[in-house]
XYZ file of C-alpha atoms in Angstrom:
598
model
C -101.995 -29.546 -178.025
C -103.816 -33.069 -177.537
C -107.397 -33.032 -176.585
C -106.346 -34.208 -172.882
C -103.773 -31.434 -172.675
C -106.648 -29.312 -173.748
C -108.622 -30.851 -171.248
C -106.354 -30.004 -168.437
C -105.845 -26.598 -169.195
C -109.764 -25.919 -168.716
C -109.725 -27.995 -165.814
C -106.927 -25.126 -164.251
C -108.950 -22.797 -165.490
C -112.302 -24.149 -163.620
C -110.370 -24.386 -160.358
C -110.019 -20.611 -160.612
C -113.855 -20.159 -159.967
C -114.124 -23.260 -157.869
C -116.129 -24.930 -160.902
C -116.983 -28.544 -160.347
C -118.094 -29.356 -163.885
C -117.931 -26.940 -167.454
C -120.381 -27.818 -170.180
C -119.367 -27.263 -173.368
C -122.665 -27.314 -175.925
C -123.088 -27.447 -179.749
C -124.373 -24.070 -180.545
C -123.181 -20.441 -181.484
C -124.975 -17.285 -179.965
C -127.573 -17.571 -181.933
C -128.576 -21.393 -181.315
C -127.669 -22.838 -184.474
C -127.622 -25.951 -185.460
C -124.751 -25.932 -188.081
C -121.540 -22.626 -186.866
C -118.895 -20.852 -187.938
C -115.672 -22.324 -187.212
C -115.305 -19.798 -184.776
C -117.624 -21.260 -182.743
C -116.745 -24.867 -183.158
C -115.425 -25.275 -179.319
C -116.573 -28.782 -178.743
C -115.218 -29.862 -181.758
C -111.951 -28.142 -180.502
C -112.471 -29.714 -176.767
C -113.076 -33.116 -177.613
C -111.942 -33.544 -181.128
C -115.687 -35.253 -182.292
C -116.630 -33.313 -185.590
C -121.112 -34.262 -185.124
C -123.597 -31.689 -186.039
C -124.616 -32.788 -182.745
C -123.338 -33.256 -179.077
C -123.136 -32.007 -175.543
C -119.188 -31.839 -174.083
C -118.934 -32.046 -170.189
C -116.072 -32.130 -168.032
C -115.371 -32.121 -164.485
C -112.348 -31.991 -162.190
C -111.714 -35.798 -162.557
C -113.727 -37.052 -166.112
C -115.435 -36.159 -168.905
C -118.302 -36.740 -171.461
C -119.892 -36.273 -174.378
C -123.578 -36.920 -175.216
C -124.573 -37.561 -178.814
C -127.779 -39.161 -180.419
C -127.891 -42.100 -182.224
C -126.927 -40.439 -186.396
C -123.146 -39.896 -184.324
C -122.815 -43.641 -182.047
C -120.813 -45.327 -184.515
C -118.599 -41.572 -185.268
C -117.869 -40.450 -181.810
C -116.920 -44.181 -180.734
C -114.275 -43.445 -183.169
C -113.387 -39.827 -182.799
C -113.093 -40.347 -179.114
C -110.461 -42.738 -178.825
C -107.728 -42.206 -176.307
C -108.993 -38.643 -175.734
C -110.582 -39.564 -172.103
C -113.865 -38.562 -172.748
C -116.705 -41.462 -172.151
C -119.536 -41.503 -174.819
C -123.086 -41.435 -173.397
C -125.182 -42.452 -175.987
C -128.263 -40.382 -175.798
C -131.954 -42.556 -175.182
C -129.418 -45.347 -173.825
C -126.755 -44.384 -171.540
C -126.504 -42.300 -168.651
C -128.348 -39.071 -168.775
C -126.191 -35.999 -168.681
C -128.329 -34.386 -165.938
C -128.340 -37.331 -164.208
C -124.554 -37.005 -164.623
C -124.479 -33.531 -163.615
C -125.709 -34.225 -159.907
C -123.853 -37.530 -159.204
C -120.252 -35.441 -160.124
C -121.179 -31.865 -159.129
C -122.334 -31.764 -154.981
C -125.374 -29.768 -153.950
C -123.782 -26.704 -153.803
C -121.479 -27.247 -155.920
C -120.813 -25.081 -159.195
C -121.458 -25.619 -162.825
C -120.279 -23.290 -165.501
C -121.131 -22.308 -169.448
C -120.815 -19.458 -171.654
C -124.129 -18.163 -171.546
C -123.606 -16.419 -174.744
C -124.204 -20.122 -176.319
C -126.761 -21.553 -173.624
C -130.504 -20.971 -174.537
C -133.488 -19.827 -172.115
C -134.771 -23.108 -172.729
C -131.837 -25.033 -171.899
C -131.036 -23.528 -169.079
C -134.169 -22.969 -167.269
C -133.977 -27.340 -167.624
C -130.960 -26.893 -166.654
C -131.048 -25.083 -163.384
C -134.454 -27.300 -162.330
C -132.570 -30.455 -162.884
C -129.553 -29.409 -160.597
C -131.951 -28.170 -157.694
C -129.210 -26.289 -155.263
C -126.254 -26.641 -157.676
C -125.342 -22.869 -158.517
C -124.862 -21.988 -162.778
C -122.112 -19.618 -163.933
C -123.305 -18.175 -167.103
C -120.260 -15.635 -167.355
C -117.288 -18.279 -168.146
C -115.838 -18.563 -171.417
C -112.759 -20.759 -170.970
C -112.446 -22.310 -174.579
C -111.420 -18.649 -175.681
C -108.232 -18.378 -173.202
C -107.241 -22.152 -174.617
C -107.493 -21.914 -178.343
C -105.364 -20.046 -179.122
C -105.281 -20.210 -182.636
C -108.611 -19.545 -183.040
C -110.214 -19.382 -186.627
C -111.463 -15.618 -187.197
C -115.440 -14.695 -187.409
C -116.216 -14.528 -191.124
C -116.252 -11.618 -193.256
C -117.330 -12.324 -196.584
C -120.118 -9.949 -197.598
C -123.698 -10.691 -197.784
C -126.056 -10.518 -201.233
C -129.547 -9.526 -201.323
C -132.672 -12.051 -202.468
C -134.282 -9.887 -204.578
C -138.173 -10.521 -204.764
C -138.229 -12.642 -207.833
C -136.702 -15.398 -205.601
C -138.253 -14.294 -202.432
C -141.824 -13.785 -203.540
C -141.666 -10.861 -200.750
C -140.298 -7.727 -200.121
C -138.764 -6.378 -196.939
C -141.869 -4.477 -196.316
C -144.472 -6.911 -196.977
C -143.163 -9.247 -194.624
C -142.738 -6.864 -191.736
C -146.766 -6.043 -192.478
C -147.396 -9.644 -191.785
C -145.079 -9.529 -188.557
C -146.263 -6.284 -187.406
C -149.820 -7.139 -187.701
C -148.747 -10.788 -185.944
C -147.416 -8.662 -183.119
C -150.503 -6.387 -182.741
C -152.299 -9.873 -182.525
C -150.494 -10.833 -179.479
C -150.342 -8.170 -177.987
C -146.809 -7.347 -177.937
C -144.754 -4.220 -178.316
C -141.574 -6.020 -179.943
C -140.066 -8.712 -181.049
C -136.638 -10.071 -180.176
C -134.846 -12.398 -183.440
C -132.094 -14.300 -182.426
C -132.391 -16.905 -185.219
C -129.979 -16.410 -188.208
C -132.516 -17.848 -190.788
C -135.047 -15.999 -189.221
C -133.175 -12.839 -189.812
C -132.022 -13.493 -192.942
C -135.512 -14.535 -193.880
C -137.001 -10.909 -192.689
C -134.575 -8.979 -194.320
C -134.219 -11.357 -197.272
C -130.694 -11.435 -196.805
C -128.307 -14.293 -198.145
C -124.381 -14.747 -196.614
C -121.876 -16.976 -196.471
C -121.019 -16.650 -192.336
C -121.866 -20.683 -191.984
C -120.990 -23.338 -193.666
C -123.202 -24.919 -196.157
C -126.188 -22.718 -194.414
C -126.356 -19.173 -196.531
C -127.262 -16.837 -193.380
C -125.230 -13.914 -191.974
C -124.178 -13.505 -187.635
C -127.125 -11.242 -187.072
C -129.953 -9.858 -184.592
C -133.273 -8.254 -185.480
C -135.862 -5.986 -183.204
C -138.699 -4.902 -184.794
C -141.484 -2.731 -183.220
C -144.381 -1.239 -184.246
C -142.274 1.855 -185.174
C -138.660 0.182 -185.844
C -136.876 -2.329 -187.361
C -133.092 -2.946 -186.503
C -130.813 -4.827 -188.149
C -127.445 -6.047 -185.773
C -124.823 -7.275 -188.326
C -121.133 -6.253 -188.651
C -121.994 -3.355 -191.192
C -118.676 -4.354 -193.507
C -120.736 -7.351 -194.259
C -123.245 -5.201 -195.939
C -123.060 -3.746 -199.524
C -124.413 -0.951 -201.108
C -127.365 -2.665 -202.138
C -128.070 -4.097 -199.386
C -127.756 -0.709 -197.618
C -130.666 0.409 -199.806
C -133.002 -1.981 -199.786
C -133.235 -1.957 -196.049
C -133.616 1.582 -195.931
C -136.092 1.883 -198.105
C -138.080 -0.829 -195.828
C -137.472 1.488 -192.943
C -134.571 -0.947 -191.652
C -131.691 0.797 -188.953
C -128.291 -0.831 -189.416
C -126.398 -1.878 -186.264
C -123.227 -3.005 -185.540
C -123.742 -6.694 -184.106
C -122.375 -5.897 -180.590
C -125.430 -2.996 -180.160
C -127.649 -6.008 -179.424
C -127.369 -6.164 -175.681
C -127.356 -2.305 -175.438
C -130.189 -2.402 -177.634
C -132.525 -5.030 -175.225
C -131.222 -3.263 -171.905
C -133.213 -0.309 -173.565
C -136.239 -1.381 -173.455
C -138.487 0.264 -171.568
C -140.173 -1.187 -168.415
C -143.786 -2.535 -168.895
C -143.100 -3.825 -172.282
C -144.259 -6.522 -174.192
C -141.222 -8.440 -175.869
C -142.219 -11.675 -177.831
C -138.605 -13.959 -178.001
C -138.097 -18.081 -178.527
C -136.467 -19.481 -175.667
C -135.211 -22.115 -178.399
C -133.070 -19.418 -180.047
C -132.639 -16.510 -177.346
C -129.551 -16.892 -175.247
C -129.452 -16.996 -171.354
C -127.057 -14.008 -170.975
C -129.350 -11.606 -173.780
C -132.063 -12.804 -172.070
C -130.864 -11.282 -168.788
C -130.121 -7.792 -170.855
C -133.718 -6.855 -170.393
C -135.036 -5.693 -167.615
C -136.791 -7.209 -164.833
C -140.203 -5.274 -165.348
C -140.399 -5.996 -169.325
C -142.607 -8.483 -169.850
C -142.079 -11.328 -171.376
C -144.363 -13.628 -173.841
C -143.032 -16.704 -175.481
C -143.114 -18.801 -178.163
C -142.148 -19.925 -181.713
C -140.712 -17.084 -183.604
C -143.082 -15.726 -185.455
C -140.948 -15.511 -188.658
C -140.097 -19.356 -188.232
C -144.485 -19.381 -188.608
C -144.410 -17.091 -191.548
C -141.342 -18.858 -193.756
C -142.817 -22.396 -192.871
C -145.379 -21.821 -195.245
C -143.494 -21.311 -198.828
C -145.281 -18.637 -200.924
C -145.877 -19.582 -204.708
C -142.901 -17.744 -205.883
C -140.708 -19.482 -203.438
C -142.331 -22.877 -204.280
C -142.404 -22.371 -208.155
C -138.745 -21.812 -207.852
C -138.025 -24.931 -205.489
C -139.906 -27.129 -208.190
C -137.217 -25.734 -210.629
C -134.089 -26.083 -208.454
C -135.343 -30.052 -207.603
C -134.909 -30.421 -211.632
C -131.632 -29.057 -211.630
C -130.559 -31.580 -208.317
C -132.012 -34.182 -210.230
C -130.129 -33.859 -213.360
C -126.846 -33.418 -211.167
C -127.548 -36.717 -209.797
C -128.416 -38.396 -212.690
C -125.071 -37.375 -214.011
C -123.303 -38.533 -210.999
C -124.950 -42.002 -210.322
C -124.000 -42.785 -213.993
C -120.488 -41.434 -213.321
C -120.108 -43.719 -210.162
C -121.279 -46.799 -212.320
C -119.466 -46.645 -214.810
C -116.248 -46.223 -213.180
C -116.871 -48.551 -210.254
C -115.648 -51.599 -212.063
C -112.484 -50.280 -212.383
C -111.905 -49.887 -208.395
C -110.920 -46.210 -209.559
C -113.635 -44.481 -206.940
C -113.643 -44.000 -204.017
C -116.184 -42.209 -201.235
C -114.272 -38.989 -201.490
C -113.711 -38.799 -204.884
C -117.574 -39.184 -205.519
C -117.890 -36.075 -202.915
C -115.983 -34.073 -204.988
C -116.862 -35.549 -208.116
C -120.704 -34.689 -206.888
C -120.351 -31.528 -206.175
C -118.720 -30.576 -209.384
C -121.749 -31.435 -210.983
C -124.194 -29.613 -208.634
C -121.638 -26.675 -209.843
C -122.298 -26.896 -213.303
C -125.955 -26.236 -212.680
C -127.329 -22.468 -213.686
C -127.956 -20.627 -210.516
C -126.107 -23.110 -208.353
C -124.519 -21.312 -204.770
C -123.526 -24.001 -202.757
C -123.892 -27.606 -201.188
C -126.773 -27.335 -198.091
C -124.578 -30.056 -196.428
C -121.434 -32.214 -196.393
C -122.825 -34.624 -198.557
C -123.523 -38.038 -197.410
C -121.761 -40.887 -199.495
C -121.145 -44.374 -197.696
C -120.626 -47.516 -199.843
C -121.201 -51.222 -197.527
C -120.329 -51.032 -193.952
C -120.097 -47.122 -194.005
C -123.799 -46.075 -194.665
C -124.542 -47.758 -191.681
C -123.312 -44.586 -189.988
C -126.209 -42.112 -189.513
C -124.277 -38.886 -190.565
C -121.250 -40.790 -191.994
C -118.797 -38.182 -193.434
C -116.000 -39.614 -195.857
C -114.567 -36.536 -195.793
C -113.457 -36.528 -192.192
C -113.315 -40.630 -191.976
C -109.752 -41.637 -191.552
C -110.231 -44.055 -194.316
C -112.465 -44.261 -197.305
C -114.012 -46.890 -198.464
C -113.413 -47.539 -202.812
C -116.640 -48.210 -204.365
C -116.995 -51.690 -206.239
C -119.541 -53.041 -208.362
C -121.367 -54.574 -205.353
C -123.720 -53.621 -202.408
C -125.292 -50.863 -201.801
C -124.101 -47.352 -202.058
C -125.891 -44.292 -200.015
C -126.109 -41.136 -201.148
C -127.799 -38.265 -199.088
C -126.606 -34.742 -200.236
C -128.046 -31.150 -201.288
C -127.286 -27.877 -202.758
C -128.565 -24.335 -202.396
C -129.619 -22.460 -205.853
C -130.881 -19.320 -206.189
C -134.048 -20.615 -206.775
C -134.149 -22.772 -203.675
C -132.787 -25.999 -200.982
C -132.414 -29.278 -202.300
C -132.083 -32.533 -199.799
C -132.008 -35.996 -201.212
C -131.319 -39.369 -200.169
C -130.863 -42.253 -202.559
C -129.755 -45.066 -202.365
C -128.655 -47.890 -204.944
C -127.466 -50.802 -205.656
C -123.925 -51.225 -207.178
C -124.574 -54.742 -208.253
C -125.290 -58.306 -206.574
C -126.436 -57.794 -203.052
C -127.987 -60.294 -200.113
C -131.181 -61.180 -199.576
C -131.097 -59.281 -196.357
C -130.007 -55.664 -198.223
C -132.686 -56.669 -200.381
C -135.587 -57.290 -197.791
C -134.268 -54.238 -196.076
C -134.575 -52.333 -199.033
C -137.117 -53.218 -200.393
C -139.085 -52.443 -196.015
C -137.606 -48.915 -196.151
C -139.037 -48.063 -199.861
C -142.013 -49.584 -198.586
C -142.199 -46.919 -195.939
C -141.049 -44.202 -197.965
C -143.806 -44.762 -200.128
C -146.402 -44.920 -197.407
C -145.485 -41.521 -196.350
C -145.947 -40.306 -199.880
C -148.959 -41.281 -200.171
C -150.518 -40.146 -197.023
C -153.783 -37.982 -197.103
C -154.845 -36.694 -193.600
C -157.350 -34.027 -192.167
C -156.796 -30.728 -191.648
C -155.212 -30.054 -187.982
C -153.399 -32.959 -188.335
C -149.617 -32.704 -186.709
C -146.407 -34.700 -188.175
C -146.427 -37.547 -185.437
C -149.702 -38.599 -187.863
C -147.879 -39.458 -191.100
C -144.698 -40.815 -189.463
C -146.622 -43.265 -187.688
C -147.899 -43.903 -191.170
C -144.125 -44.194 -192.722
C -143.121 -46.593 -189.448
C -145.977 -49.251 -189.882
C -144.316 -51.110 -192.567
C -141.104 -51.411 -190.746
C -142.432 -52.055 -187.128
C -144.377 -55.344 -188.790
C -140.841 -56.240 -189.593
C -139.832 -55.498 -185.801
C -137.511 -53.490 -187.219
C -136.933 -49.384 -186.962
C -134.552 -46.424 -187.566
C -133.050 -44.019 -184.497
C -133.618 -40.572 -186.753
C -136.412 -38.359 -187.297
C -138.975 -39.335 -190.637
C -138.707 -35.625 -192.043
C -137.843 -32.667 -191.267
C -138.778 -28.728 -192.726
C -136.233 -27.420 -195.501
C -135.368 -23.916 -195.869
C -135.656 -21.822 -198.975
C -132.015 -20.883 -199.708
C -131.599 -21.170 -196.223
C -131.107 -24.419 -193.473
C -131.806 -27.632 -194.754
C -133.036 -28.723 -191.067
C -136.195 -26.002 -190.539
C -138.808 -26.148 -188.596
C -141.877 -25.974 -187.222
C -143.065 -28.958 -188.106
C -141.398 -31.925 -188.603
C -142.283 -35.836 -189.016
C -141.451 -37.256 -186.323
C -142.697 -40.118 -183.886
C -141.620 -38.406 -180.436
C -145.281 -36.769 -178.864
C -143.018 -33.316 -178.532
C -141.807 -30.510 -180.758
C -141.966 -30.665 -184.381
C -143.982 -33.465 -184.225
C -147.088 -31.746 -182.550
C -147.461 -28.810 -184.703
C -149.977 -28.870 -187.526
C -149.468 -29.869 -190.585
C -150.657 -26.932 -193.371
C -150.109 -26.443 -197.523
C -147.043 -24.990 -198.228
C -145.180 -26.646 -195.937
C -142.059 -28.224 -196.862
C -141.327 -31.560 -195.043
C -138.752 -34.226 -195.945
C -139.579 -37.808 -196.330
C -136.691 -40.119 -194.886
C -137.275 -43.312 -193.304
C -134.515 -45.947 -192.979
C -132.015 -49.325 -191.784
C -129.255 -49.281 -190.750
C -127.029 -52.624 -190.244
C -123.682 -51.875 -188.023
C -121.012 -53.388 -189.762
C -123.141 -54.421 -193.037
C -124.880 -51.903 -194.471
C -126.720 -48.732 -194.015
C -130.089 -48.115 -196.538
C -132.343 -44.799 -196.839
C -134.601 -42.728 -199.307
C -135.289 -39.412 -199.002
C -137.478 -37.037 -200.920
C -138.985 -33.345 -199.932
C -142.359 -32.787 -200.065
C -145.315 -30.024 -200.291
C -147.794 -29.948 -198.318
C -151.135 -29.475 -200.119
C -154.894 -29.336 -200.214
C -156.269 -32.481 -201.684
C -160.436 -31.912 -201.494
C -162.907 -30.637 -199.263
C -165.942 -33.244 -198.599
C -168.999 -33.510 -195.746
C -166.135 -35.220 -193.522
C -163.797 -32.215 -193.675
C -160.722 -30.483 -195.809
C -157.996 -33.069 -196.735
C -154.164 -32.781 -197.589
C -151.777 -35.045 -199.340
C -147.608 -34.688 -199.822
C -146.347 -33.841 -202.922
C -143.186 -34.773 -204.574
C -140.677 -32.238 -204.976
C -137.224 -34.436 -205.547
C -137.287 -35.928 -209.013
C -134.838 -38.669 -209.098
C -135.809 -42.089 -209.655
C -135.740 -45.101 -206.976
C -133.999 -47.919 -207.756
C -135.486 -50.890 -208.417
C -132.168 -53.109 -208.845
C -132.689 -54.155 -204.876
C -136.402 -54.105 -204.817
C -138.117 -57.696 -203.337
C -141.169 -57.206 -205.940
C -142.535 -59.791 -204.085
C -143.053 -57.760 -200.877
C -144.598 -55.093 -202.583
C -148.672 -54.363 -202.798
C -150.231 -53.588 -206.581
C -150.318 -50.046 -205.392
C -147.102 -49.525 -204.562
C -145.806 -51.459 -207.503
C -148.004 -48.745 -209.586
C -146.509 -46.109 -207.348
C -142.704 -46.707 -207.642
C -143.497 -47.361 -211.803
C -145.916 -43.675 -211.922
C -143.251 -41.879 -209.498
C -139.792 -43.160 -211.563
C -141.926 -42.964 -215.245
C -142.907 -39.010 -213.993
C -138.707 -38.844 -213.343
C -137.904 -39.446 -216.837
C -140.691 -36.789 -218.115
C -139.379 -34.163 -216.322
C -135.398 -35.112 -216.425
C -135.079 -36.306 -220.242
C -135.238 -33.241 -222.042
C -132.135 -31.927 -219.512
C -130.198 -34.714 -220.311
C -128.124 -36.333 -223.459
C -126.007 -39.633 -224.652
C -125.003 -41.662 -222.398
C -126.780 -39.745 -218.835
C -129.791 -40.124 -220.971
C -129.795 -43.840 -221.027
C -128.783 -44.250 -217.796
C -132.243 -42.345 -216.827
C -134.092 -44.448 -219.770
C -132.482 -47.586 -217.789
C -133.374 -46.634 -214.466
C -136.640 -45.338 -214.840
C -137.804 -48.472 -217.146
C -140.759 -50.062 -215.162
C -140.773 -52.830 -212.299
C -142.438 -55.768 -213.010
C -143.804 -59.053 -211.672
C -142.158 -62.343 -212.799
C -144.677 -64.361 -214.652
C -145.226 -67.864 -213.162
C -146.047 -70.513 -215.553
């Protein structure tokens, strides 16, 4: 069946309930940002494979709304399928959309199961009169082939990884409850969940959580999972934390149970429209963050003694790898996919390794000009030659923690413009690691920091600056974020033990595409008369390269930055490494200097 076949059939199936327009979203019951195949109905509907993107059709059009990582992707993924791209921050708004196809009256339908509070309460004030049908799942009666939910079994993160047990954590929760007020809390989150419990699965991929609910009360705590998921051990642990076991599908029994007059704290991020309406109209409602998305944003020392260890084990992977890709690049014998693989094999041989955090990220010229390029799905790839740049942005899980890293380097001669914009974007990576800033300050601070560089330059990147990582859970987390947008991530306060990526970039459509990326701690740098002060550490150990640097463009201190930062690289990767991955490292950590002028 072609996408407009497929498109027809929901358009016979919308004239059954007098629908005027069907949204299809990215997102799973549980609001995630990565989902099971299962739930991978826009990808089925309109055949564009993004992280990220809103599907809408009506009885005479259709289209999709992406941001700007997926222009260049769903351009090309949407070819001949009849769907219009609306380029998010540029085109058409889809609201806007919305009420010039649907009439005032007129009926707009979504599986509710997959529609947040949040969304939908913008929703349903943007389309004034227009009436929402949350009960329509249409995607179900079309695909018929439909990949199964996943089954593999979940494993347990004991406390030597977690730095917390089961009980300890719902203290903390309990006690944040009690604070607010509220009688229970409502977990819709997967990482969240998996977080609580310290449970680890394999139900998404590249993301280790498990399809799952948790309610926890003062004087319960419920676990919703499908219970053949859940070992022995597993089993145990939770019931010696006082944890019920429920089958997954007890959730909305569970909320219409509630009694009247209580306090339930949810995130209208992560709570869906249609569990929402399970509860009853006199419970009380009292919003906000999850407060297990506030507890695992700051990393205890367990959890960030162990990320410190799985960043040397990424690193050495890499080193591995970028030798690899150099040395066989002369011989037009790689190609983008081949270094995927080839990438991942190496991330393998790692102690402790569990899987990739992401579909790793490998476009050579033209191709890392695309955002989220994915070589894997693009219906060429490009073979990597001993020119131009090559990006590289990939990660792995260990059992020790989430690794993200961007790098990119330079395969041999390149212009003087991949070399100015180069040498702009490690300028403004290096701004942003060397930021110190007051207490209470939020992320919008420090990417305005990491922008400056590049905005002198008239010159930017559509994509956040950084973003929270998980330990062994997403890559994306939040709270807090770095971001430039006065909203979200952005706003919240910055504190030590936060984990925060560092990303900025160029990207040149049709030329080439440029970004570094390393993760960062939060920590306390000194207390003086003029307040308490915190700085971003370096987590990601793998040195920049200084092949494309302008060295002209570049202050004393952040020449003495890049040569401390690369020279600290071959400290703590050397002793992991041997023959000819050794000088590779030797050769790409060997310091930047000035030319001297006679």
């Amino acid at each position: 069946m072609t996408i407009t076949e497929r498109l027809q059939a929901l358009r016979k199936h919308m004239a059954k309930r007098d629908l005027e327009a069907y949204i299809i979203p990215t997102a799973d019951p549980h609001q995630s940002e990565y989902v099971p195949d299962f739930y991978k109905t826009r990808v089925f509907m309109s055949g564009f494979t993004g992280s990220a993107g809103t599907l809408v059709v009506t009885r005479n059009g259709a289209g999709l709304w992406t941001d700007s990582r997926y222009f260049l992707q769903a351009e090309e993924q949407l070819k001949g399928s009849g769907i219009t791209l609306y380029r998010m921050g540029i085109d058409q708004k889809m609201d806007d959309f919305l009420r010039e196809n649907v009439s005032p009256f007129g009926k707009i339908g979504f599986d509710g199961m997959c529609f947040s509070v949040s969304r939908y309460r913008e929703l349903a004030k943007a389309m004034g009169k227009r009436i929402l049908v949350i009960d329509v799942d249409y995607v179900s009666d079309i695909w018929t082939d439909r990949p199964a939910l996943p089954s593999k079994p979940a494993f347990f993160l004991d406390k030597a990884y977690s730095g917390a047990t089961i009980e300890e954590k719902l203290r903390i929760l309990r006690f944040m409850l009690r604070d607010r007020e509220c009688d229970y809390t409502f977990i819709s989150g997967l990482d969240d969940v998996a977080y609580l419990y310290n449970l680890r699965g394999y139900d998404v991929e590249d993301t280790p959580v498990v399809l799952s609910y948790a309610l926890v009360s003062e004087e319960e705590a419920k676990l919703f999972v499908q219970q053949d998921k859940i070992t022995p051990e597993i089993v145990k642990n939770l019931a010696e934390a006082g944890v019920e076991i429920l089958d997954y599908e007890a959730i909305a029994p569970a909320l219409e149970e509630i009694a009247g007059q209580k306090i339930v704290y949810l995130d209208p991020e992560y709570t869906s429209i249609t569990l929402y309406r399970c509860l009853r109209e006199n419970v009380k409602i009292q919003q906000g963050t999850n407060l297990t998305s506030l507890m695992k944003a700051i990393k205890n020392e367990t959890e960030i003694r162990n990320m410190k260890e799985a960043y040397i084990k990424d690193g050495v992977a890499l080193m591995k790898f970028f030798n690899w890709v150099e040395t066989g690049a002369p011989s037009r014998a790689v190609n983008e996919r081949a270094a995927v693989r080839k990438l991942h094999e190496l991330r393998a041989e790692q102690e402790h390794f569990l899987l990739d955090s992401f579909g790793a990220i490998i476009g050579y010229g033209a191709n890392a000009a695309v955002v989220h390029y994915d070589p894997m799905l693009s219906k060429t790839t490009a073979t990597i030659e001993p020119k131009g740049l090559l990006l590289v942005d990939s990660g792995g899980h260990y059992w020790e923690g989430t690794t993200d890293i961007t790098r990119t380097v330079a395969m041999g001669p390149i212009t003087e413009e991949e070399r100015e914009d180069y040498t702009l974007v490690l300028k403004a990576h290096i701004a942003g690691m060397t930021a110190v800033f007051p207490k209470g300050t939020p992320g919008m601070y420090v990417s305005s920091l990491v922008m400056s560089p590049l905005y002198q330059a008239k010159k930017t990147f559509f994509h956040g600056t950084g973003h929270g990582v998980g330990h062994i859970l997403a890559v994306h987390e939040g709270p807090q974020s770095f971001t430039n947008v006065p909203r979200g991530g952005g706003i919240v306060e910055l504190a030590p033990g936060m984990v925060t990526s560092m990303e900025p970039g160029l990207y040149v459509a049709g030329k080439h595409g440029i970004r570094i990326e390393s993760i960062t701690l939060c920590v306390e740098k000194e207390t003086n008369e003029y307040g308490t002060w915190y700085a971003l550490e370096a987590l990601t150990w793998v040195p920049i390269d200084t092949r494309p640097v302008n060295v002209d463009m570049l202050t004393e201190e952040e020449l003495q930055w890049l040569n401390d930062y690369n020279a600290i690289c071959y400290e703590k990767l050397s002793p992991h490494l041997e023959d000819e991955d050794l000088r590779y490292l030797s050769a790409r950590c060997k310091p930047l200097e000035r030319e001297t002028r006679e």
